[in-house]
Coordinates of C-alpha atoms in Angstrom, one line a residue:
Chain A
X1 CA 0.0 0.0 0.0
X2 CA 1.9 3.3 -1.1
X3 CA 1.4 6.6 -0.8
X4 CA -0.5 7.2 -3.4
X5 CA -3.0 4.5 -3.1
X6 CA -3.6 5.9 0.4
X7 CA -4.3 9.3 -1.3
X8 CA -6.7 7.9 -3.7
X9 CA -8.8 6.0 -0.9
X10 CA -8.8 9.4 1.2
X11 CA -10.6 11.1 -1.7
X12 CA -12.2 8.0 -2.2
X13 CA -13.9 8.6 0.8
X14 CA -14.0 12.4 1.0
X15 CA -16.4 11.6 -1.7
X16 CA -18.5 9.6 -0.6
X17 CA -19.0 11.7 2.5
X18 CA -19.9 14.2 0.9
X19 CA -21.6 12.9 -1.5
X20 CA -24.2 11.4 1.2
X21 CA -24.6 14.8 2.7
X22 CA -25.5 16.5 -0.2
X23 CA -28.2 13.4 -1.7
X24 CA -29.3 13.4 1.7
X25 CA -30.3 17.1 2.3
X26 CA -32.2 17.6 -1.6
X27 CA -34.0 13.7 -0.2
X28 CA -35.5 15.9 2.3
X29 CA -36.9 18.2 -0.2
X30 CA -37.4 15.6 -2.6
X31 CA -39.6 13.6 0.0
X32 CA -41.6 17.1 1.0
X33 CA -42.1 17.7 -2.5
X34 CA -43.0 14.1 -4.0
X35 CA -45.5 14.0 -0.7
X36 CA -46.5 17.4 -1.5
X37 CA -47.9 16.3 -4.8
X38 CA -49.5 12.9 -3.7
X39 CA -51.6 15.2 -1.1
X40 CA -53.0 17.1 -3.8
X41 CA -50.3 20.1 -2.8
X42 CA -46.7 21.4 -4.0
X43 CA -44.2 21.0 -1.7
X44 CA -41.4 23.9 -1.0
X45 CA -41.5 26.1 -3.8
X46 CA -40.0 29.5 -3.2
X47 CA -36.6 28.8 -2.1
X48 CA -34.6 28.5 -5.0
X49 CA -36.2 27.5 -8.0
X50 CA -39.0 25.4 -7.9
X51 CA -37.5 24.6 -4.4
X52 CA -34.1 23.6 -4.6
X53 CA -32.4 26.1 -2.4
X54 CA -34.5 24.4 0.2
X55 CA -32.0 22.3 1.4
X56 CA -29.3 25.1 2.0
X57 CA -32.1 26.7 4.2
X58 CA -32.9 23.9 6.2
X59 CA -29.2 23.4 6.7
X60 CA -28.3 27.2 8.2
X61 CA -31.6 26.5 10.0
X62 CA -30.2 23.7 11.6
X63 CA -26.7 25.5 12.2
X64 CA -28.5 28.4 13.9
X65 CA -30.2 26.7 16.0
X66 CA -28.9 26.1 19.6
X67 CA -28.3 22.6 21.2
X68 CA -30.2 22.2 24.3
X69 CA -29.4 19.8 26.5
X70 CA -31.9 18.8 28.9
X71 CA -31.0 19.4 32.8
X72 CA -30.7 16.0 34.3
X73 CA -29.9 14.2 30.8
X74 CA -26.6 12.2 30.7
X75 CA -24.3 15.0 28.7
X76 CA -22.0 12.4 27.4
X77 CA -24.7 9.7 26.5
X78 CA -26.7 13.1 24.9
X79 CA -24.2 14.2 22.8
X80 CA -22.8 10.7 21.9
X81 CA -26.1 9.1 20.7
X82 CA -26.0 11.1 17.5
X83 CA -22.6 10.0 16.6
X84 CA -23.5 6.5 17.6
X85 CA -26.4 6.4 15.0
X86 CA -24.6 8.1 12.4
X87 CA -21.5 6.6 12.1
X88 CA -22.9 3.0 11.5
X89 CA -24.8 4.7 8.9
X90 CA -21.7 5.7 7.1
X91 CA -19.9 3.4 7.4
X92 CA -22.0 0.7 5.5
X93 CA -21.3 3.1 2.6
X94 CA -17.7 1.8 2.8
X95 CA -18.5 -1.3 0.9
X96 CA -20.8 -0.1 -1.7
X97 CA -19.6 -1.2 -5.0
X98 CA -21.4 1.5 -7.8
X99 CA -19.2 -0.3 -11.3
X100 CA -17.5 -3.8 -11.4
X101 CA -14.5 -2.9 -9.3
X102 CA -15.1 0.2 -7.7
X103 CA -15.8 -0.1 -4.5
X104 CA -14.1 2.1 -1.4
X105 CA -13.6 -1.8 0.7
X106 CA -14.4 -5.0 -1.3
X107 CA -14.7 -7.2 1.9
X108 CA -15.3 -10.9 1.6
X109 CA -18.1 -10.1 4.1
X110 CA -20.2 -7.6 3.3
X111 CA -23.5 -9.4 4.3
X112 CA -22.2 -9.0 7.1
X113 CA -20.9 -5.5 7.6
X114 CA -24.2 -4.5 6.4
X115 CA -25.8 -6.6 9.8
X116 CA -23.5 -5.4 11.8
X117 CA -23.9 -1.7 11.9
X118 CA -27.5 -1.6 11.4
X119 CA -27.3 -3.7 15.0
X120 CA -24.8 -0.5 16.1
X121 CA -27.3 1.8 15.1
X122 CA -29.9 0.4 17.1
X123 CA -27.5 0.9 20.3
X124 CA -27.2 4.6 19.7
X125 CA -30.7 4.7 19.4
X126 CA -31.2 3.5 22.8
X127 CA -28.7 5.8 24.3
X128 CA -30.2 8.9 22.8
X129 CA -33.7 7.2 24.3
X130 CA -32.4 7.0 27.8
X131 CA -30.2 10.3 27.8
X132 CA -32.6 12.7 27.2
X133 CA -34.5 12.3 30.7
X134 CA -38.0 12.1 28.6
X135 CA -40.4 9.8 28.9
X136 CA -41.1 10.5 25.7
X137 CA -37.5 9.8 24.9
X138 CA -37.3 6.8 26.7
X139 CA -40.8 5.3 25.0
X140 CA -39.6 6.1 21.4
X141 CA -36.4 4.4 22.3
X142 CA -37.6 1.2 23.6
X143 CA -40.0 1.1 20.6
X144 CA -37.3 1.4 17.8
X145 CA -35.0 -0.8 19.7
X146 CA -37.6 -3.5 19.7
X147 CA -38.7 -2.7 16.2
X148 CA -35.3 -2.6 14.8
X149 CA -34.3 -6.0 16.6
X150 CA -37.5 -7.9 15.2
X151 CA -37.2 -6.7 11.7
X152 CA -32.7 -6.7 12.1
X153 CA -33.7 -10.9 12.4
X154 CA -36.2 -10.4 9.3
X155 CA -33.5 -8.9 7.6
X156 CA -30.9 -11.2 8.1
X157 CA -33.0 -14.2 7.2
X158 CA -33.7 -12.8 3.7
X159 CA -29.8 -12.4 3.4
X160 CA -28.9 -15.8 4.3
X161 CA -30.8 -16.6 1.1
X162 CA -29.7 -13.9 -1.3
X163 CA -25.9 -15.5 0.2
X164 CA -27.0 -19.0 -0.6
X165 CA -28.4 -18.4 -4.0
X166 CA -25.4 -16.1 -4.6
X167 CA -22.7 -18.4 -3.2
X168 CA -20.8 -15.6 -1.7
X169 CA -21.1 -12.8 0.6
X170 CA -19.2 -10.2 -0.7
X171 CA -21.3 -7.8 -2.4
X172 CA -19.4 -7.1 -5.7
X173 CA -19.6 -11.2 -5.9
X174 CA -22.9 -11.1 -5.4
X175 CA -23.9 -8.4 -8.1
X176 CA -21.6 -10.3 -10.7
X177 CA -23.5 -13.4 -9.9
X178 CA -26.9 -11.8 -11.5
X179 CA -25.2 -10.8 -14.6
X180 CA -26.4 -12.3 -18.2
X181 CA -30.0 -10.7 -17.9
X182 CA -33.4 -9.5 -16.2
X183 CA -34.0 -13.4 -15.5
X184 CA -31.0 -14.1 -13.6
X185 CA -31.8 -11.4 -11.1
X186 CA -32.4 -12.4 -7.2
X187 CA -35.8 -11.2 -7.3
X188 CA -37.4 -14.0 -9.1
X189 CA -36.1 -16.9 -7.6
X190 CA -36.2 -14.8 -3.9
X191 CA -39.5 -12.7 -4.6
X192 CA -41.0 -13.8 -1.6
X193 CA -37.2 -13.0 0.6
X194 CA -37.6 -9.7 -1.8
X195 CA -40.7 -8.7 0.0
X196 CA -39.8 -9.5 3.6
X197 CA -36.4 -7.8 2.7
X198 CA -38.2 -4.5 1.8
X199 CA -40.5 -4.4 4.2
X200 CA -37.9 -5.1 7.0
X201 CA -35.7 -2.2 5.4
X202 CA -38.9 0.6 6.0
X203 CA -39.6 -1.2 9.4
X204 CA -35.5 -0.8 10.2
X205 CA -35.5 2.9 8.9
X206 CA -38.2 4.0 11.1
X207 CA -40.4 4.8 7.8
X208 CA -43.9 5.0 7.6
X209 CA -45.8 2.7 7.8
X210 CA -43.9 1.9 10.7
X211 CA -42.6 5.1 11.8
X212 CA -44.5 4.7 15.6
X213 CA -41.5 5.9 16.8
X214 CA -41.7 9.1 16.2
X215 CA -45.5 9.1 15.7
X216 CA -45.7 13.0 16.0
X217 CA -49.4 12.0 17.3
X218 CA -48.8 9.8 20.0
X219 CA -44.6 11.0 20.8
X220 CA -44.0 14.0 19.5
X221 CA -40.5 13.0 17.7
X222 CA -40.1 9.8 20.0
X223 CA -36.0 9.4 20.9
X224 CA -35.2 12.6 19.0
X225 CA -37.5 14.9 20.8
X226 CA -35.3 16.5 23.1
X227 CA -32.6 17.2 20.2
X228 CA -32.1 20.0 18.8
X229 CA -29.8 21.8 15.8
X230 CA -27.0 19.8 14.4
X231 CA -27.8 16.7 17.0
X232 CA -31.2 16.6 15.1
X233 CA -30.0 17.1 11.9
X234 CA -27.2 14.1 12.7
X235 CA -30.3 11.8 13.3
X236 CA -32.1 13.2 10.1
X237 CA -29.0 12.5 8.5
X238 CA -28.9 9.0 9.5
X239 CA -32.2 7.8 8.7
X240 CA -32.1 9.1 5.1
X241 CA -28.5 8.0 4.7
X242 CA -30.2 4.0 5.8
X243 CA -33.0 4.9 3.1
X244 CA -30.5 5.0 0.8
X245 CA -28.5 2.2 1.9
X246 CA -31.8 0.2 1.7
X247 CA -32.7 1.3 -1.7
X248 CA -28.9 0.5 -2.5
X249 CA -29.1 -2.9 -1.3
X250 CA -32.3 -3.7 -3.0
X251 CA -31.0 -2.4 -6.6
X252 CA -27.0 -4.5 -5.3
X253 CA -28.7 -7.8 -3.8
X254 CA -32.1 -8.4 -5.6
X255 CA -32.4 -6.1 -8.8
X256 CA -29.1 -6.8 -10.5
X257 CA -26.9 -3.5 -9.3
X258 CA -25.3 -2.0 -12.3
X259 CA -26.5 -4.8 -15.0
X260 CA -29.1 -3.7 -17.8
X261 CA -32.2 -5.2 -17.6
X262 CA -31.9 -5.1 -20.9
X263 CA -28.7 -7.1 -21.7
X264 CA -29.0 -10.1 -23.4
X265 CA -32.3 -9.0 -25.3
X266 CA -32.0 -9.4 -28.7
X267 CA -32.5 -5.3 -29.9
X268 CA -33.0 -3.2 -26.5
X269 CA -28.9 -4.7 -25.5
X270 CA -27.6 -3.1 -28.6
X271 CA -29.9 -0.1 -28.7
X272 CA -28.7 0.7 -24.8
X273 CA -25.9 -1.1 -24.7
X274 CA -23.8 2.8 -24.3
X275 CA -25.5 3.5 -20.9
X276 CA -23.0 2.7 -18.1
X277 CA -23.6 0.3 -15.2
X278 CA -23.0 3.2 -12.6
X279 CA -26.2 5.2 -14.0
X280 CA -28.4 1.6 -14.3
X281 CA -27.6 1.4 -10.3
X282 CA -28.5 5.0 -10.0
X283 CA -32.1 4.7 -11.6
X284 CA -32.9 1.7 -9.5
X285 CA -32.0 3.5 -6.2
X286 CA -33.8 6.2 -7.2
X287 CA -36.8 4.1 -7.5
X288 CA -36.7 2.5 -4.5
X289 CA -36.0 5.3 -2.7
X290 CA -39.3 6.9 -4.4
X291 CA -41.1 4.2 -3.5
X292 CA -39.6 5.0 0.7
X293 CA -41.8 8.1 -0.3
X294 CA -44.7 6.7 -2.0
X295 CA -45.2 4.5 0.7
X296 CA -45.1 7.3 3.3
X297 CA -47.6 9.0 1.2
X298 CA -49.9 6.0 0.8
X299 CA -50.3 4.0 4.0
X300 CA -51.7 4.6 7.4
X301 CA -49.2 3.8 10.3
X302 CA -49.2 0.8 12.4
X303 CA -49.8 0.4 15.4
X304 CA -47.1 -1.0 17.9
X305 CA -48.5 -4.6 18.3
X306 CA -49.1 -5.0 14.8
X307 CA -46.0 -3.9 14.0
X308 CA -44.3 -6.6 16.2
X309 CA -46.9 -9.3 14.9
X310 CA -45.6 -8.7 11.3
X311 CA -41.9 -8.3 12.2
X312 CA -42.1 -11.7 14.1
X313 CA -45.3 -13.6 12.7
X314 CA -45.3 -13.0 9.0
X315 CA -41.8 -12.0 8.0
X316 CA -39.7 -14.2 10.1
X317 CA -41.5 -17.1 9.0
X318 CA -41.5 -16.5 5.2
X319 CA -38.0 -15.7 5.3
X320 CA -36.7 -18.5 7.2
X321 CA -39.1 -21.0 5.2
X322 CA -37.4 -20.2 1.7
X323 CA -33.8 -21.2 2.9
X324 CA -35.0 -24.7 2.7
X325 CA -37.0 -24.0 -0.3
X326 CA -34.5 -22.5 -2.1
X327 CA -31.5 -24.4 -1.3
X328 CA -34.0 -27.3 -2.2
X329 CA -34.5 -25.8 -6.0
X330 CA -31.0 -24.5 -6.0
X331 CA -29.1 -28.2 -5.2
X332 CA -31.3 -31.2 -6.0
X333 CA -33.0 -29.7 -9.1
X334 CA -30.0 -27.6 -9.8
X335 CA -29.2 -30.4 -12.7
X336 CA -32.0 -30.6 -14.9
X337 CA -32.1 -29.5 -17.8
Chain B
X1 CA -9.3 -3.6 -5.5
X2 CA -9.6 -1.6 -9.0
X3 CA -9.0 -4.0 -11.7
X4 CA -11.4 -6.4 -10.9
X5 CA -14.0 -7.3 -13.7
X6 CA -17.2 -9.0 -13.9
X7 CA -15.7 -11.9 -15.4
X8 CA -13.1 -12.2 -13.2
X9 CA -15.0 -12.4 -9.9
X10 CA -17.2 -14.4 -12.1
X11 CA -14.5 -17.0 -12.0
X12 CA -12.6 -16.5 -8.4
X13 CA -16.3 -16.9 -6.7
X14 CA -17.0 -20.3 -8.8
X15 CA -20.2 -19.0 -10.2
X16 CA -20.5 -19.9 -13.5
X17 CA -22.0 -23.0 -12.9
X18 CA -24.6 -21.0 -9.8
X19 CA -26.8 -19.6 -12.7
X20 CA -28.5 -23.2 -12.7
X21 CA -31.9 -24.5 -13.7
X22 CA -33.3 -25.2 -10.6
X23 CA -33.1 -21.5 -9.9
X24 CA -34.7 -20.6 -13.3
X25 CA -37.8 -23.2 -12.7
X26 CA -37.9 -21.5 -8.9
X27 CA -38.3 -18.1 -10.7
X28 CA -41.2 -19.4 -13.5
X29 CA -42.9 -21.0 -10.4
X30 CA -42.7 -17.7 -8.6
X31 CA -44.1 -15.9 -11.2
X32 CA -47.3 -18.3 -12.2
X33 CA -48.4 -18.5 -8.3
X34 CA -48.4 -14.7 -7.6
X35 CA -50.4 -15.0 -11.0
X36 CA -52.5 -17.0 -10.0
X37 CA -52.9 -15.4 -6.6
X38 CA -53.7 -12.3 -8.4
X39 CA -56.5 -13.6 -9.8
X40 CA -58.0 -15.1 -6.3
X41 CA -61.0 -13.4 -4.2
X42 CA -60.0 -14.9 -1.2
X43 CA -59.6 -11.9 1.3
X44 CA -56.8 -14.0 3.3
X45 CA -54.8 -14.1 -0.2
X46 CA -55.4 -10.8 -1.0
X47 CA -53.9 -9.7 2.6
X48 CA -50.5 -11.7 1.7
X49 CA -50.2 -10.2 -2.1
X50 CA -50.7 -7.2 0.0
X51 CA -53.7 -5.8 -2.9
X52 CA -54.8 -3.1 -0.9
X53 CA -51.5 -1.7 -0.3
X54 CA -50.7 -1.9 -4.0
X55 CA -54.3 0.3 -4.5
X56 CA -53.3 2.5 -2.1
X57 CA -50.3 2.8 -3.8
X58 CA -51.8 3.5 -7.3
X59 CA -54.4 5.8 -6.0
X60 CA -51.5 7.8 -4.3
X61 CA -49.5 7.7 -7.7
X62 CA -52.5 8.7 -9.6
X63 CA -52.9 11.9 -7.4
X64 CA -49.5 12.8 -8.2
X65 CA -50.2 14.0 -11.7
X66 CA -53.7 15.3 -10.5
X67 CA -54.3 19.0 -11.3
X68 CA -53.0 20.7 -7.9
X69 CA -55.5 23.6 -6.6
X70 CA -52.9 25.3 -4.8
X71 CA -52.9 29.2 -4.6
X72 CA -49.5 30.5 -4.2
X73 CA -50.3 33.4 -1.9
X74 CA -48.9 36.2 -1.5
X75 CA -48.5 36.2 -4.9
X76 CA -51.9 34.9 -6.1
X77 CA -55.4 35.4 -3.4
X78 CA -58.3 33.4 -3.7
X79 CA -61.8 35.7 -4.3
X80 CA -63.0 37.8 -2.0
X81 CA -66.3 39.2 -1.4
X82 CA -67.3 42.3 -1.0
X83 CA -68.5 42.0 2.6
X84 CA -65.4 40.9 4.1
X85 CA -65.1 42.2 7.3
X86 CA -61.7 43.8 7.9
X87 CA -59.8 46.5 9.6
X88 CA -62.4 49.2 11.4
X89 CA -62.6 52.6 9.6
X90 CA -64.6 55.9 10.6
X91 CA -66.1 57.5 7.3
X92 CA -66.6 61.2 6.6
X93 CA -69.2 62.7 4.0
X94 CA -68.5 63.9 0.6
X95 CA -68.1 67.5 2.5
X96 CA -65.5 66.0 5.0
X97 CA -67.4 66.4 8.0
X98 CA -67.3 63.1 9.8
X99 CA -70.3 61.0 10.0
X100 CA -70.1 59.6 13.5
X101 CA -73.0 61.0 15.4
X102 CA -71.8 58.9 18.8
X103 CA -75.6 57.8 19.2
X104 CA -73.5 54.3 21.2
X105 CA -75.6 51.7 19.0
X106 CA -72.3 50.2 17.6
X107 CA -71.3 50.2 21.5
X108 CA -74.2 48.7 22.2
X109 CA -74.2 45.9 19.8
X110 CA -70.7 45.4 19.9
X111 CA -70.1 41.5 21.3
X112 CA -67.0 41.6 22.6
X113 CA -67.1 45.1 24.4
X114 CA -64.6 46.5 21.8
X115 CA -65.9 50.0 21.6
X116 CA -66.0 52.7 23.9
X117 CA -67.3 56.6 23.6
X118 CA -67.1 59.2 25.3
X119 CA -69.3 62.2 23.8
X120 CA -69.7 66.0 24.1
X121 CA -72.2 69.0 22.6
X122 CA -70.6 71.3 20.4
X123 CA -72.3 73.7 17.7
X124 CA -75.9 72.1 18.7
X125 CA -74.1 68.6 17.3
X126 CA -73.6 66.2 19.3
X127 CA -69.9 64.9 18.6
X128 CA -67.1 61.7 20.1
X129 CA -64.4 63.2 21.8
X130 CA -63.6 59.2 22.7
X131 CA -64.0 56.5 20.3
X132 CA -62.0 54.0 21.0
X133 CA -61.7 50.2 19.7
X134 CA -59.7 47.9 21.0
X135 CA -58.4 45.6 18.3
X136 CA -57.9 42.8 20.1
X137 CA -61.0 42.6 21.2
X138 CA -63.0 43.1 17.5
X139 CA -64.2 40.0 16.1
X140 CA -65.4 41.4 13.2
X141 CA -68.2 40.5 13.2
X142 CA -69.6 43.7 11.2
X143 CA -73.0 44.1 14.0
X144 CA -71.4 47.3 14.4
X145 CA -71.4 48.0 10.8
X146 CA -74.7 47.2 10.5
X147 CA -76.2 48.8 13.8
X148 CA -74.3 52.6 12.3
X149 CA -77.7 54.6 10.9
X150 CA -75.6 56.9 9.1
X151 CA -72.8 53.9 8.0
X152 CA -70.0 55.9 10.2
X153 CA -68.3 52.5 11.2
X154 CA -67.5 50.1 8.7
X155 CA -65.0 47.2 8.2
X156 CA -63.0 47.7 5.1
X157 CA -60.9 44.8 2.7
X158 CA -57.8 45.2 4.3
X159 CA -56.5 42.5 6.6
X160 CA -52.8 42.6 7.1
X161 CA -52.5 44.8 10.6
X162 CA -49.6 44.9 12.5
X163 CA -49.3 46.5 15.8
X164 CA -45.6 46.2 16.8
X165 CA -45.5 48.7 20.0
X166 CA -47.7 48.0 23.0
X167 CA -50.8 50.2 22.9
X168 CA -51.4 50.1 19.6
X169 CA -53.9 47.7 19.1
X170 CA -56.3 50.9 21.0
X171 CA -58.0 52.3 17.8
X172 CA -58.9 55.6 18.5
X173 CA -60.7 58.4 16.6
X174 CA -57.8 59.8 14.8
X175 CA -56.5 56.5 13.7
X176 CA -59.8 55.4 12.7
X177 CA -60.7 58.3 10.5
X178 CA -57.5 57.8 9.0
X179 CA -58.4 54.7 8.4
X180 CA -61.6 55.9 6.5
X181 CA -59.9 58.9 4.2
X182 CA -57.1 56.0 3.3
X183 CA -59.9 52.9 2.5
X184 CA -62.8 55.7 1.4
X185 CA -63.3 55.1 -2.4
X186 CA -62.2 51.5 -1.8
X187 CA -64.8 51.7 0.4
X188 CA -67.5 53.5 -1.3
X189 CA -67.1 51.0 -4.4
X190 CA -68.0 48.5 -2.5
X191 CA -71.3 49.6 -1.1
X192 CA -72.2 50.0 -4.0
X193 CA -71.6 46.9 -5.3
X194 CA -73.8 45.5 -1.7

């Protein structure tokens, strides 16, 4: 590893970071926008034009604003928990590959990075629950921990299969593995592990439908009520960061990542054949990540017990039931022809 | 880490032969039973193909392109009539003599206690030397306007009032009439369109 190498990763990385900051303050005023017009309004308008200044605003908004800290809350937990949620966040963006061969860390297990810091974030979560001396707090803590543990095993579950089907773990593997066309893609064999996957990403992201914990009805803002400024926007910033992430891992690990859907068809591979893989990868994040928002437009929130039936009851289930049933497909009728 | 190509990690993973048939007759299975669940009544398949949701979804999707209605004030207002009931004005005739004849009907009527008068004799008229309205109180709701016999008190179009020092929010004569010579033709057109 020489000097230069260590230059190129910095920036590398420098890139990405800001990169995610940037996507993830114009997702804000996407999301108000996109919601905007499924209520029948238009979102933020007059900053900017048509609204895209919105995001600096919201930003020096944020700046301004001072950090109260609550007068028996644990300072160091308080100012921590942010971190402690963020950091996770970006550093699952680490092993994002966006071309065959670009990728900031092509670990061997990047199933398992990706497990392992959403389980992180969920600890911060907790913190920033218990710190801020709120019942409130404390409620919307203990309810996203819980959530984010039922649907973290939901999650997992629907991995093990993408790994099995895939043979490998690491994630650039994995996306090489669904190359030669829209039929070899994870989804079909795994549509059922597709579903359980996305809905355990909205119910791990704190997104409507399942967004009870910061029900502003019932919680105010649940664990991020007694945050303020920058420590608020840290927490905005991780949650939109993970719907990224999610709609990244739905494009990487089910949808083919940077393969055309049209490659091996006959006309449409030659007619699109000049569009890179990178900008393929980009339309199907930004479709998920529309859908995130569709779905917050569309569906009425859960409530708490249902939300724990589904995680455990319904998804758990599915999920673990295809392992057998696709390992079943995958080895003994793996042969026929 | 940067030279490493599809086919390459293709190779290294020991995939080629992954892409197998079992897979492919998974994925055609997949595909004709969500078809043919698609097609069922049965309420408890239509809660696991999640129809409603997908509805929902389309209705939302719909409403996205769906004309919007939304006025983008200040820059565009939605109609007004010609009764609304706005800032308090004291009018004057044509001649410039005031109109207010402090006969305490619109004191009387008032609702919320907003008005108070004080009154004096001079040249065999009888004339306010107080008429106060406390703006704070006013809730416009135009009995005043309509108690005036000589239409002295009225509520004109104009609704953006600010009072930024304390006090201010006390209307008194003065204020008012200047209220009235400012809002008077406004005013006048639109009595006569009531």
């Amino acid at each position: 590893m020489n000097l230069t190498h260590g230059f190129l990763l910095m920036g590398y990385a420098c890139c990405i970071i800001i990169g995610v900051l940037i996507s993830v303050a114009y997702l804000t005023t996407a999301e108000r926008k996109i919601l905007g017009w499924m209520q029948g309004r238009r979102g933020p308008n007059s900053v900017g034009f048509g609204g895209m200044l919105q995001p600096l605003a919201d930003g020096i908004k944020f700046i301004y604003k001072e950090c109260i800290i609550p007068t028996h809350a644990n300072t160091i937990l308080f100012r921590l928990a942010p971190l402690m949620v963020v950091v996770p966040g970006w550093l699952m963006w680490a092993i994002v590959p966006i071309a065959p061969g670009v990728v900031f860390a092509d670990i061997p297990l990047g199933i398992l990075w990706i497990l392992a810091m959403g389980g992180l974030a969920s600890l911060g979560i907790l913190c920033a629950g218990w710190a801020s001396h709120s019942v409130y707090a404390l409620l919307g803590g203990m309810r996203a921990v819980s959530q984010m543990i039922a649907y973290g095993v939901g999650l997992s579950l629907s991995l093990m299969s993408v790994v099995i089907v895939s043979g490998s773990m690491n994630l650039s593997a994995i996306v090489a593995s669904q190359s030669g066309g829209i039929w070899h893609w994870w989804v079909w064999p795994l549509l059922p592990v597709c579903c359980v996957f996305w809905i355990a990403s909205i119910a791990e992201t704190h997104r409507n439908p399942f967004d009870v914990v910061e029900g502003e009805s019932e919680l105010v803002a649940g664990y991020h009520v007694e945050y303020s400024g920058m420590g608020f926007a840290l927490f905005f910033i991780a949650e939109y960061g993970a719907m990224y992430l999610s709609a990244l891992w739905m494009s990487l690990l089910f949808f083919g990542g940077w393969h055309s859907p049209f490659s091996n068809i006959i006309f449409l591979d030659a007619v699109t054949s000049w569009i890179p893989g990178s900008v393929w990868l980009l339309m199907k994040v930004v479709f998920w990540v529309f859908v995130y928002i569709w779905v917050r437009a569309s569906l009425p929130r859960y409530r708490y017990d249902q939300i724990m039936y589904v995680g455990w009851r319904v998804l758990v289930p599915v999920a673990l039931l295809w392992i057998p049933i696709v390992s079943f497909f995958m080895v003994c009728l793996g042969e026929l022809s | 880490m940067w030279d490493v190509c599809d086919e390459d990690v293709d190779i290294l993973c020991g995939l080629h032969d992954m892409k197998n048939n079992g897979l492919m007759l998974l994925s055609c299975l997949n595909i004709v039973i969500v078809c043919c669940m698609a097609c069922s009544r049965s309420p408890a398949v239509r809660r696991w193909l999640l129809v409603d949701i997908f509805t929902a979804l389309k209705h939302t999707y719909v409403q996205m392109w769906a004309y919007k209605n939304t006025v983008e004030y200040p820059q565009q207002h939605t109609p007004r009539s010609p009764h609304f009931r706005g800032l308090l004005a004291l009018r004057r005739y044509e001649s410039g003599e005031e109109r207010c004849i402090a006969c305490r009907l619109c004191e009387v009527t008032c609702p919320a206690v907003a008005i108070t008068i004080e009154s004096t004799v001079e040249n065999e008229k009888r004339v306010a030397t107080r008429f106060d309205i406390d703006a704070f109180k006013c809730i416009h709701c135009g009995l005043c306007q309509e108690a005036c016999p000589v239409d002295a008190i009225v509520l004109t179009q104009q609704e953006h009032v600010v009072y930024d020092t304390r006090g201010d929010n006390i209307l008194t004569k003065e204020v008012l009439l200047g209220f009235g010579d400012v809002y008077a033709p406004h005013q006048a057109a639109c009595e006569s369109e009531i």
